[in-house]
Amino acid sequence: MTLLKSWVDSANNADTDFPLNNLPYGVFSVTDGDARCGVAIGDMILDMYAAEEQGVIDLTDEPLFDVPFWNELMEQGPAVWAALRARLTDLLAENATERGLVEPLLVPMADATLHMPLVVSEFTDFYAGRHHATNVGTMFRGAENALPPNWLHIPIGYNGRASSVVVSGTDVRRPWGQLKSPDHDKPAFLPCRRFDLELELGAIVGMASDGPISVDEADAAIFGYVLLNDWSARDIQAWEYQPLGPFQAKATATSVSPWIVTKAALEPFRTNTPEREFELLDHLKDTRPMLYDIDLSVTLAPAGKKASTIAETNYNQMYYSAAQQLAHHSTSGCPMNVGDLLGSGTISGPTKPERGSLLELSWGGKEPLTLDTGDTRTFLEDGDTLTLAGHAAGTGYRIGFGTCTGTILPALSDPYAR
Ligand code: CA
């Protein structure tokens, strides 16, 4: 696959995240206008509300873009997803005959505010990166018990909260919580001292199901992917996580990137899950490559200072694909809904610079990181801005996710003050 050329010049730059091959879906507003659906192309956004109202996009009897979220399009199913992508590709291609109709519907991205691209129905987060699970397990339970006995057989997850999912750019306030350090004999209610990020990819379910589905059916049901930062309070987590797993440690916020990169755009970048030491049960087996080759990075900028790259890894490091996670999620008969968001789990590679959390990068706070600015970090400090970025690299083009950022606000002085 090579670059598909567009009449939007900025979409033809080799380093744009948003060439014609990508066409990711977001929600934007300009000045005091209403939020509406848009499609990124180069440094512009195609206004889908206006495109539909003017008949340039006309896929269904009922309008799809009179609402500021993509769930209605998702509910139409894969045939309409494909028809929309084909229509957008025609309208924006180099020699498009309808350029004159489309050009007035473009808005400069620099003038736009980006919003949540979907209504998140429910949020589930997995723990499916082998290097991450091994690192964290080693710190929490020792190298001998790093991976729990089930880990190589099922993708471990927990049911999170849709209510705490926020769009990139939303500030994140350091939480308070109950913690207990091993050198204190009593728990205390304090501001989190070990606030952390988790580099993840989120899969968005685009087709509902009601009963067990196969890995192939699960793959077909996935609409697209976003960058996802699962903010984590490690000191709260260490005290609360047994026996039911994380709860308040993961409930402050989860940030997602504003652009949904469709499964269709990522198709040329499929890759296999890794070699396994135990054969998976049949209902969880891959039938074809289900992961994607997506380069990922994390930068940290202390307040008022320049950003340093603290981690670089790839989504191909996952042990389980989103399709396997979704198939496993459905095995009990759990109904899955359009707009469900599945976090991949923290993505870490085998070497230290590939670790997708500060917990791993600073090895539980024992090995502080030195940033390019000379500042050191074990965990996040107030005012730090974290930015995730990712793209799949093609020849002369890339399928980018844009960025997913968040800045840490100080804890409230008294969380119960009224
Ligand atoms: Ca997580």
GROMACS .gro file of C-alpha atoms and ligand atoms in nm:
model
  419
    1MET     CA    1   0.000   0.000   0.000
    2THR     CA    2   0.127   0.349  -0.086
    3LEU     CA    3   0.003   0.702  -0.023
    4LEU     CA    4  -0.339   0.776  -0.173
    5LYS     CA    5  -0.312   1.134  -0.297
    6SER     CA    6  -0.569   1.395  -0.202
    7TRP     CA    7  -0.648   1.742  -0.338
    8VAL     CA    8  -0.599   1.858   0.024
    9ASP     CA    9  -0.224   1.930  -0.008
   10SER     CA   10  -0.139   1.885   0.363
   11ALA     CA   11  -0.275   1.528   0.344
   12ASN     CA   12   0.007   1.431   0.105
   13ASN     CA   13   0.295   1.507   0.343
   14ALA     CA   14   0.479   1.189   0.443
   15ASP     CA   15   0.469   1.292   0.809
   16THR     CA   16   0.102   1.387   0.844
   17ASP     CA   17  -0.097   1.157   1.072
   18PHE     CA   18  -0.402   1.205   0.851
   19PRO     CA   19  -0.346   1.117   0.483
   20LEU     CA   20  -0.633   1.001   0.262
   21ASN     CA   21  -0.546   0.643   0.361
   22ASN     CA   22  -0.647   0.719   0.723
   23LEU     CA   23  -0.972   0.922   0.746
   24PRO     CA   24  -1.018   0.901   1.125
   25TYR     CA   25  -1.343   1.006   1.288
   26GLY     CA   26  -1.375   1.274   1.556
   27VAL     CA   27  -1.604   1.541   1.699
   28PHE     CA   28  -1.513   1.909   1.685
   29SER     CA   29  -1.642   2.259   1.740
   30VAL     CA   30  -1.526   2.602   1.628
   31THR     CA   31  -1.561   2.923   1.834
   32ASP     CA   32  -1.906   2.907   1.995
   33GLY     CA   33  -2.058   2.662   1.745
   34ASP     CA   34  -2.213   2.326   1.835
   35ALA     CA   35  -1.999   2.013   1.847
   36ARG     CA   36  -2.037   1.799   1.533
   37CYS     CA   37  -1.882   1.493   1.369
   38GLY     CA   38  -1.577   1.550   1.150
   39VAL     CA   39  -1.320   1.354   0.950
   40ALA     CA   40  -0.951   1.450   0.966
   41ILE     CA   41  -0.773   1.502   0.634
   42GLY     CA   42  -0.424   1.655   0.653
   43ASP     CA   43  -0.452   1.967   0.868
   44MET     CA   44  -0.823   2.008   0.791
   45ILE     CA   45  -1.149   1.859   0.922
   46LEU     CA   46  -1.441   1.771   0.696
   47ASP     CA   47  -1.764   1.886   0.864
   48MET     CA   48  -1.989   1.578   0.844
   49TYR     CA   49  -2.300   1.756   0.970
   50ALA     CA   50  -2.277   2.007   0.686
   51ALA     CA   51  -2.177   1.737   0.434
   52GLU     CA   52  -2.489   1.536   0.517
   53GLU     CA   53  -2.719   1.837   0.533
   54GLN     CA   54  -2.606   1.944   0.187
   55GLY     CA   55  -2.649   1.595   0.044
   56VAL     CA   56  -2.277   1.537  -0.021
   57ILE     CA   57  -2.299   1.240   0.218
   58ASP     CA   58  -2.628   1.053   0.178
   59LEU     CA   59  -2.597   0.694   0.301
   60THR     CA   60  -2.916   0.628   0.494
   61ASP     CA   61  -3.279   0.741   0.505
   62GLU     CA   62  -3.238   0.884   0.854
   63PRO     CA   63  -2.954   1.131   0.920
   64LEU     CA   64  -2.642   0.991   1.092
   65PHE     CA   65  -2.458   1.315   1.166
   66ASP     CA   66  -2.720   1.528   1.339
   67VAL     CA   67  -2.559   1.419   1.669
   68PRO     CA   68  -2.209   1.495   1.805
   69PHE     CA   69  -2.089   1.134   1.832
   70TRP     CA   70  -2.016   0.844   1.597
   71ASN     CA   71  -2.234   0.580   1.765
   72GLU     CA   72  -2.516   0.623   1.510
   73LEU     CA   73  -2.283   0.546   1.222
   74MET     CA   74  -2.144   0.246   1.413
   75GLU     CA   75  -2.497   0.113   1.467
   76GLN     CA   76  -2.545   0.090   1.091
   77GLY     CA   77  -2.296  -0.198   1.071
   78PRO     CA   78  -1.997  -0.284   0.851
   79ALA     CA   79  -2.163  -0.238   0.510
   80VAL     CA   80  -2.241   0.128   0.588
   81TRP     CA   81  -1.896   0.173   0.752
   82ALA     CA   82  -1.740   0.058   0.422
   83ALA     CA   83  -1.975   0.271   0.210
   84LEU     CA   84  -1.887   0.583   0.408
   85ARG     CA   85  -1.514   0.518   0.379
   86ALA     CA   86  -1.546   0.461   0.003
   87ARG     CA   87  -1.752   0.780  -0.041
   88LEU     CA   88  -1.506   0.990   0.165
   89THR     CA   89  -1.214   0.848  -0.034
   90ASP     CA   90  -1.388   0.946  -0.362
   91LEU     CA   91  -1.471   1.297  -0.240
   92LEU     CA   92  -1.118   1.372  -0.117
   93ALA     CA   93  -0.906   1.193  -0.380
   94GLU     CA   94  -0.670   1.388  -0.605
   95ASN     CA   95  -0.897   1.403  -0.909
   96ALA     CA   96  -1.232   1.419  -0.729
   97THR     CA   97  -1.506   1.560  -0.951
   98GLU     CA   98  -1.698   1.697  -0.651
   99ARG     CA   99  -1.409   1.896  -0.503
  100GLY     CA  100  -1.606   2.221  -0.547
  101LEU     CA  101  -1.884   2.088  -0.320
  102VAL     CA  102  -1.647   1.958  -0.052
  103GLU     CA  103  -1.394   2.240  -0.027
  104PRO     CA  104  -1.633   2.481   0.155
  105LEU     CA  105  -1.702   2.207   0.414
  106LEU     CA  106  -1.341   2.194   0.537
  107VAL     CA  107  -1.243   2.360   0.865
  108PRO     CA  108  -0.878   2.418   0.968
  109MET     CA  109  -0.792   2.179   1.249
  110ALA     CA  110  -0.597   2.461   1.417
  111ASP     CA  111  -0.928   2.648   1.472
  112ALA     CA  112  -1.113   2.349   1.617
  113THR     CA  113  -1.168   2.219   1.969
  114LEU     CA  114  -1.185   1.839   1.978
  115HIS     CA  115  -1.439   1.652   2.191
  116MET     CA  116  -1.515   1.289   2.284
  117PRO     CA  117  -1.568   1.113   1.950
  118LEU     CA  118  -1.821   0.863   2.085
  119VAL     CA  119  -2.055   0.797   2.372
  120VAL     CA  120  -1.869   0.528   2.567
  121SER     CA  121  -2.125   0.262   2.662
  122GLU     CA  122  -1.905   0.071   2.904
  123PHE     CA  123  -1.533   0.049   2.966
  124THR     CA  124  -1.340  -0.270   3.025
  125ASP     CA  125  -0.967  -0.273   3.082
  126PHE     CA  126  -0.742  -0.571   3.018
  127TYR     CA  127  -0.398  -0.670   3.138
  128ALA     CA  128  -0.269  -0.832   2.822
  129GLY     CA  129   0.088  -0.707   2.774
  130ARG     CA  130   0.322  -0.985   2.876
  131HIS     CA  131   0.623  -0.765   2.957
  132HIS     CA  132   0.405  -0.528   3.162
  133ALA     CA  133   0.237  -0.812   3.352
  134THR     CA  134   0.574  -0.976   3.418
  135ASN     CA  135   0.731  -0.650   3.539
  136VAL     CA  136   0.441  -0.555   3.766
  137GLY     CA  137   0.398  -0.911   3.894
  138THR     CA  138   0.770  -0.925   3.978
  139MET     CA  139   0.746  -0.602   4.177
  140PHE     CA  140   0.421  -0.692   4.358
  141ARG     CA  141   0.473  -1.067   4.417
  142GLY     CA  142   0.831  -1.158   4.324
  143ALA     CA  143   0.979  -1.307   4.005
  144GLU     CA  144   0.863  -1.660   4.093
  145ASN     CA  145   0.495  -1.558   4.094
  146ALA     CA  146   0.511  -1.279   3.836
  147LEU     CA  147   0.248  -1.417   3.600
  148PRO     CA  148  -0.062  -1.562   3.767
  149PRO     CA  149  -0.135  -1.923   3.653
  150ASN     CA  150  -0.431  -1.814   3.436
  151TRP     CA  151  -0.242  -1.538   3.253
  152LEU     CA  152  -0.114  -1.744   2.959
  153HIS     CA  153  -0.460  -1.895   2.902
  154ILE     CA  154  -0.708  -1.604   2.916
  155PRO     CA  155  -0.686  -1.227   2.868
  156ILE     CA  156  -0.731  -1.095   3.224
  157GLY     CA  157  -0.956  -0.790   3.258
  158TYR     CA  158  -1.189  -0.599   3.488
  159ASN     CA  159  -1.503  -0.394   3.435
  160GLY     CA  160  -1.416  -0.025   3.459
  161ARG     CA  161  -1.640   0.280   3.438
  162ALA     CA  162  -1.747   0.468   3.125
  163SER     CA  163  -1.812   0.774   3.343
  164SER     CA  164  -1.441   0.834   3.401
  165VAL     CA  165  -1.335   0.821   3.033
  166VAL     CA  166  -1.231   1.171   2.916
  167VAL     CA  167  -1.100   1.314   2.591
  168SER     CA  168  -0.738   1.414   2.539
  169GLY     CA  169  -0.666   1.763   2.671
  170THR     CA  170  -0.875   1.717   2.986
  171ASP     CA  171  -0.676   1.797   3.302
  172VAL     CA  172  -0.648   1.514   3.553
  173ARG     CA  173  -0.659   1.590   3.925
  174ARG     CA  174  -0.438   1.386   4.155
  175PRO     CA  175  -0.675   1.170   4.359
  176TRP     CA  176  -0.698   1.107   4.729
  177GLY     CA  177  -0.739   0.752   4.851
  178GLN     CA  178  -0.679   0.500   5.121
  179LEU     CA  179  -0.322   0.375   5.118
  180LYS     CA  180  -0.098   0.173   5.338
  181SER     CA  181   0.274   0.157   5.288
  182PRO     CA  182   0.448  -0.159   5.412
  183ASP     CA  183   0.642   0.042   5.676
  184HIS     CA  184   0.324   0.181   5.838
  185ASP     CA  185   0.099  -0.035   6.051
  186LYS     CA  186  -0.221   0.159   5.973
  187PRO     CA  187  -0.391   0.269   5.651
  188ALA     CA  188  -0.427   0.644   5.592
  189PHE     CA  189  -0.641   0.866   5.367
  190LEU     CA  190  -0.398   1.081   5.168
  191PRO     CA  191  -0.335   1.234   4.826
  192CYS     CA  192  -0.187   0.970   4.593
  193ARG     CA  193   0.195   0.978   4.601
  194ARG     CA  194   0.247   0.732   4.319
  195PHE     CA  195   0.030   0.863   4.036
  196ASP     CA  196   0.114   0.701   3.703
  197LEU     CA  197   0.022   0.669   3.339
  198GLU     CA  198  -0.047   0.354   3.139
  199LEU     CA  199   0.019   0.350   2.764
  200GLU     CA  200  -0.262   0.153   2.602
  201LEU     CA  201  -0.466   0.125   2.286
  202GLY     CA  202  -0.846   0.123   2.316
  203ALA     CA  203  -1.065  -0.087   2.085
  204ILE     CA  204  -1.417   0.039   2.013
  205VAL     CA  205  -1.695  -0.216   1.970
  206GLY     CA  206  -1.913  -0.121   1.673
  207MET     CA  207  -2.157  -0.415   1.665
  208ALA     CA  208  -2.365  -0.536   1.957
  209SER     CA  209  -2.373  -0.904   2.058
  210ASP     CA  210  -2.575  -1.105   2.305
  211GLY     CA  211  -2.399  -1.432   2.373
  212PRO     CA  212  -2.062  -1.588   2.300
  213ILE     CA  213  -1.893  -1.475   1.978
  214SER     CA  214  -1.589  -1.620   1.803
  215VAL     CA  215  -1.258  -1.439   1.760
  216ASP     CA  216  -1.348  -1.379   1.393
  217GLU     CA  217  -1.688  -1.238   1.487
  218ALA     CA  218  -1.521  -1.022   1.749
  219ASP     CA  219  -1.271  -0.890   1.497
  220ALA     CA  220  -1.558  -0.805   1.261
  221ALA     CA  221  -1.739  -0.623   1.544
  222ILE     CA  222  -1.450  -0.386   1.620
  223PHE     CA  223  -1.501  -0.044   1.461
  224GLY     CA  224  -1.170   0.121   1.537
  225TYR     CA  225  -0.898   0.212   1.783
  226VAL     CA  226  -0.790   0.510   1.996
  227LEU     CA  227  -0.485   0.587   2.209
  228LEU     CA  228  -0.571   0.536   2.575
  229ASN     CA  229  -0.397   0.653   2.893
  230ASP     CA  230  -0.526   0.462   3.196
  231TRP     CA  231  -0.418   0.693   3.481
  232SER     CA  232  -0.329   0.476   3.781
  233ALA     CA  233  -0.277   0.546   4.152
  234ARG     CA  234  -0.015   0.283   4.240
  235ASP     CA  235  -0.021   0.330   4.619
  236ILE     CA  236  -0.401   0.301   4.627
  237GLN     CA  237  -0.378   0.000   4.391
  238ALA     CA  238  -0.118  -0.184   4.601
  239TRP     CA  239  -0.347  -0.170   4.909
  240GLU     CA  240  -0.683  -0.239   4.745
  241TYR     CA  241  -0.614  -0.485   4.463
  242GLN     CA  242  -0.650  -0.817   4.643
  243PRO     CA  243  -0.870  -1.013   4.594
  244LEU     CA  244  -1.093  -0.837   4.340
  245GLY     CA  245  -0.842  -0.634   4.140
  246PRO     CA  246  -0.817  -0.259   4.084
  247PHE     CA  247  -1.100  -0.028   4.189
  248GLN     CA  248  -1.037   0.333   4.304
  249ALA     CA  249  -0.679   0.320   4.174
  250LYS     CA  250  -0.818   0.323   3.820
  251ALA     CA  251  -1.131   0.533   3.870
  252THR     CA  252  -0.994   0.890   3.854
  253ALA     CA  253  -0.973   0.921   3.477
  254THR     CA  254  -0.889   0.737   3.156
  255SER     CA  255  -0.795   0.965   2.865
  256VAL     CA  256  -0.856   0.875   2.499
  257SER     CA  257  -0.733   1.038   2.179
  258PRO     CA  258  -0.996   1.244   1.993
  259TRP     CA  259  -0.964   1.058   1.661
  260ILE     CA  260  -1.097   0.705   1.609
  261VAL     CA  261  -0.868   0.531   1.361
  262THR     CA  262  -1.084   0.276   1.183
  263LYS     CA  263  -1.000  -0.091   1.158
  264ALA     CA  264  -1.023  -0.045   0.779
  265ALA     CA  265  -0.739   0.211   0.781
  266LEU     CA  266  -0.518  -0.025   0.986
  267GLU     CA  267  -0.582  -0.328   0.762
  268PRO     CA  268  -0.239  -0.318   0.584
  269PHE     CA  269  -0.061  -0.328   0.922
  270ARG     CA  270  -0.199  -0.652   1.065
  271THR     CA  271   0.052  -0.873   1.243
  272ASN     CA  272   0.045  -1.193   1.447
  273THR     CA  273   0.027  -1.231   1.822
  274PRO     CA  274   0.350  -1.383   1.964
  275GLU     CA  275   0.448  -1.748   1.993
  276ARG     CA  276   0.269  -1.912   2.286
  277GLU     CA  277   0.399  -2.167   2.530
  278PHE     CA  278   0.048  -2.303   2.591
  279GLU     CA  279  -0.195  -2.360   2.308
  280LEU     CA  280  -0.505  -2.149   2.366
  281LEU     CA  281  -0.843  -2.320   2.388
  282ASP     CA  282  -1.014  -2.330   2.048
  283HIS     CA  283  -1.257  -2.043   2.111
  284LEU     CA  284  -0.965  -1.804   2.178
  285LYS     CA  285  -0.737  -1.911   1.892
  286ASP     CA  286  -0.635  -1.660   1.626
  287THR     CA  287  -0.746  -1.744   1.275
  288ARG     CA  288  -0.533  -1.476   1.108
  289PRO     CA  289  -0.315  -1.179   1.214
  290MET     CA  290  -0.521  -0.984   1.468
  291LEU     CA  291  -0.265  -0.738   1.613
  292TYR     CA  292  -0.131  -0.430   1.435
  293ASP     CA  293   0.218  -0.290   1.386
  294ILE     CA  294   0.169   0.050   1.553
  295ASP     CA  295   0.464   0.251   1.689
  296LEU     CA  296   0.377   0.415   2.020
  297SER     CA  297   0.552   0.677   2.232
  298VAL     CA  298   0.509   0.866   2.559
  299THR     CA  299   0.652   1.208   2.642
  300LEU     CA  300   0.658   1.385   2.978
  301ALA     CA  301   0.687   1.765   3.005
  302PRO     CA  302   0.735   1.915   3.353
  303ALA     CA  303   0.533   2.237   3.403
  304GLY     CA  304   0.668   2.507   3.170
  305LYS     CA  305   0.946   2.285   3.035
  306LYS     CA  306   1.007   2.090   2.719
  307ALA     CA  307   0.891   1.734   2.674
  308SER     CA  308   1.121   1.429   2.701
  309THR     CA  309   1.043   1.093   2.544
  310ILE     CA  310   1.016   0.842   2.828
  311ALA     CA  311   0.893   0.532   2.642
  312GLU     CA  312   0.877   0.394   2.288
  313THR     CA  313   0.718   0.061   2.207
  314ASN     CA  314   0.479  -0.108   1.965
  315TYR     CA  315   0.127  -0.251   1.986
  316ASN     CA  316   0.266  -0.573   1.835
  317GLN     CA  317   0.401  -0.653   2.185
  318MET     CA  318   0.054  -0.755   2.310
  319TYR     CA  319   0.000  -1.120   2.405
  320TYR     CA  320  -0.373  -1.103   2.322
  321SER     CA  321  -0.546  -0.905   2.045
  322ALA     CA  322  -0.855  -0.690   2.100
  323ALA     CA  323  -1.052  -0.953   1.906
  324GLN     CA  324  -0.941  -1.223   2.153
  325GLN     CA  325  -1.028  -0.994   2.444
  326LEU     CA  326  -1.373  -0.920   2.304
  327ALA     CA  327  -1.437  -1.289   2.231
  328HIS     CA  328  -1.333  -1.381   2.587
  329HIS     CA  329  -1.551  -1.097   2.727
  330SER     CA  330  -1.856  -1.250   2.554
  331THR     CA  331  -1.801  -1.614   2.665
  332SER     CA  332  -2.025  -1.587   2.972
  333GLY     CA  333  -2.309  -1.447   2.763
  334CYS     CA  334  -2.215  -1.092   2.863
  335PRO     CA  335  -2.398  -0.862   2.618
  336MET     CA  336  -2.165  -0.623   2.436
  337ASN     CA  337  -2.289  -0.287   2.313
  338VAL     CA  338  -2.207  -0.042   2.037
  339GLY     CA  339  -1.967   0.208   2.194
  340ASP     CA  340  -1.806  -0.032   2.440
  341LEU     CA  341  -1.442   0.057   2.495
  342LEU     CA  342  -1.182  -0.215   2.562
  343GLY     CA  343  -0.842  -0.105   2.697
  344SER     CA  344  -0.559  -0.328   2.572
  345GLY     CA  345  -0.365  -0.326   2.897
  346THR     CA  346  -0.034  -0.146   2.935
  347ILE     CA  347   0.193  -0.196   2.636
  348SER     CA  348   0.557  -0.257   2.728
  349GLY     CA  349   0.834  -0.410   2.521
  350PRO     CA  350   1.118  -0.630   2.648
  351THR     CA  351   1.374  -0.353   2.717
  352LYS     CA  352   1.367  -0.069   2.969
  353PRO     CA  353   1.301   0.220   2.721
  354GLU     CA  354   0.997   0.024   2.597
  355ARG     CA  355   0.811   0.025   2.930
  356GLY     CA  356   0.469   0.190   2.912
  357SER     CA  357   0.433   0.303   3.276
  358LEU     CA  358   0.645   0.489   3.532
  359LEU     CA  359   0.591   0.200   3.774
  360GLU     CA  360   0.804  -0.009   3.538
  361LEU     CA  361   1.036   0.269   3.415
  362SER     CA  362   1.135   0.362   3.772
  363TRP     CA  363   1.105   0.001   3.893
  364GLY     CA  364   0.857   0.079   4.167
  365GLY     CA  365   1.022   0.415   4.242
  366LYS     CA  366   1.366   0.266   4.308
  367GLU     CA  367   1.535   0.387   3.986
  368PRO     CA  368   1.443   0.752   3.914
  369LEU     CA  369   1.435   0.856   3.549
  370THR     CA  370   1.636   1.158   3.436
  371LEU     CA  371   1.455   1.370   3.179
  372ASP     CA  372   1.626   1.576   2.904
  373THR     CA  373   1.563   1.885   3.120
  374GLY     CA  374   1.767   1.735   3.406
  375ASP     CA  375   1.453   1.682   3.617
  376THR     CA  376   1.409   1.337   3.768
  377ARG     CA  377   1.088   1.137   3.808
  378THR     CA  378   0.978   0.825   3.986
  379PHE     CA  379   0.604   0.896   3.955
  380LEU     CA  380   0.408   1.195   3.816
  381GLU     CA  381   0.439   1.539   3.972
  382ASP     CA  382   0.180   1.816   3.969
  383GLY     CA  383   0.196   2.015   3.646
  384ASP     CA  384   0.341   1.729   3.440
  385THR     CA  385   0.191   1.694   3.092
  386LEU     CA  386   0.186   1.342   2.946
  387THR     CA  387   0.141   1.289   2.575
  388LEU     CA  388   0.085   0.957   2.402
  389ALA     CA  389   0.133   0.935   2.025
  390GLY     CA  390   0.112   0.650   1.777
  391HIS     CA  391   0.116   0.564   1.410
  392ALA     CA  392   0.144   0.271   1.174
  393ALA     CA  393   0.423   0.342   0.925
  394GLY     CA  394   0.351   0.273   0.558
  395THR     CA  395   0.576   0.352   0.262
  396GLY     CA  396   0.572   0.730   0.224
  397TYR     CA  397   0.271   0.773   0.452
  398ARG     CA  398   0.149   0.686   0.797
  399ILE     CA  399  -0.177   0.607   0.969
  400GLY     CA  400  -0.154   0.829   1.276
  401PHE     CA  401  -0.364   0.859   1.590
  402GLY     CA  402  -0.270   1.220   1.668
  403THR     CA  403  -0.197   1.262   2.037
  404CYS     CA  404  -0.358   1.188   2.373
  405THR     CA  405  -0.253   1.440   2.639
  406GLY     CA  406  -0.332   1.523   2.998
  407THR     CA  407  -0.186   1.755   3.263
  408ILE     CA  408  -0.175   1.667   3.633
  409LEU     CA  409  -0.349   1.913   3.866
  410PRO     CA  410  -0.257   1.916   4.235
  411ALA     CA  411  -0.476   1.721   4.476
  412LEU     CA  412  -0.751   1.921   4.646
  413SER     CA  413  -0.645   2.047   4.988
  414ASP     CA  414  -0.955   1.888   5.143
  415PRO     CA  415  -1.156   1.656   4.916
  416TYR     CA  416  -1.456   1.664   5.155
  417ALA     CA  417  -1.474   2.045   5.185
  418ARG     CA  418  -1.820   2.170   5.083
  419CA      CA  419  -0.474  -0.037   3.250
   0.00000   0.00000   0.00000
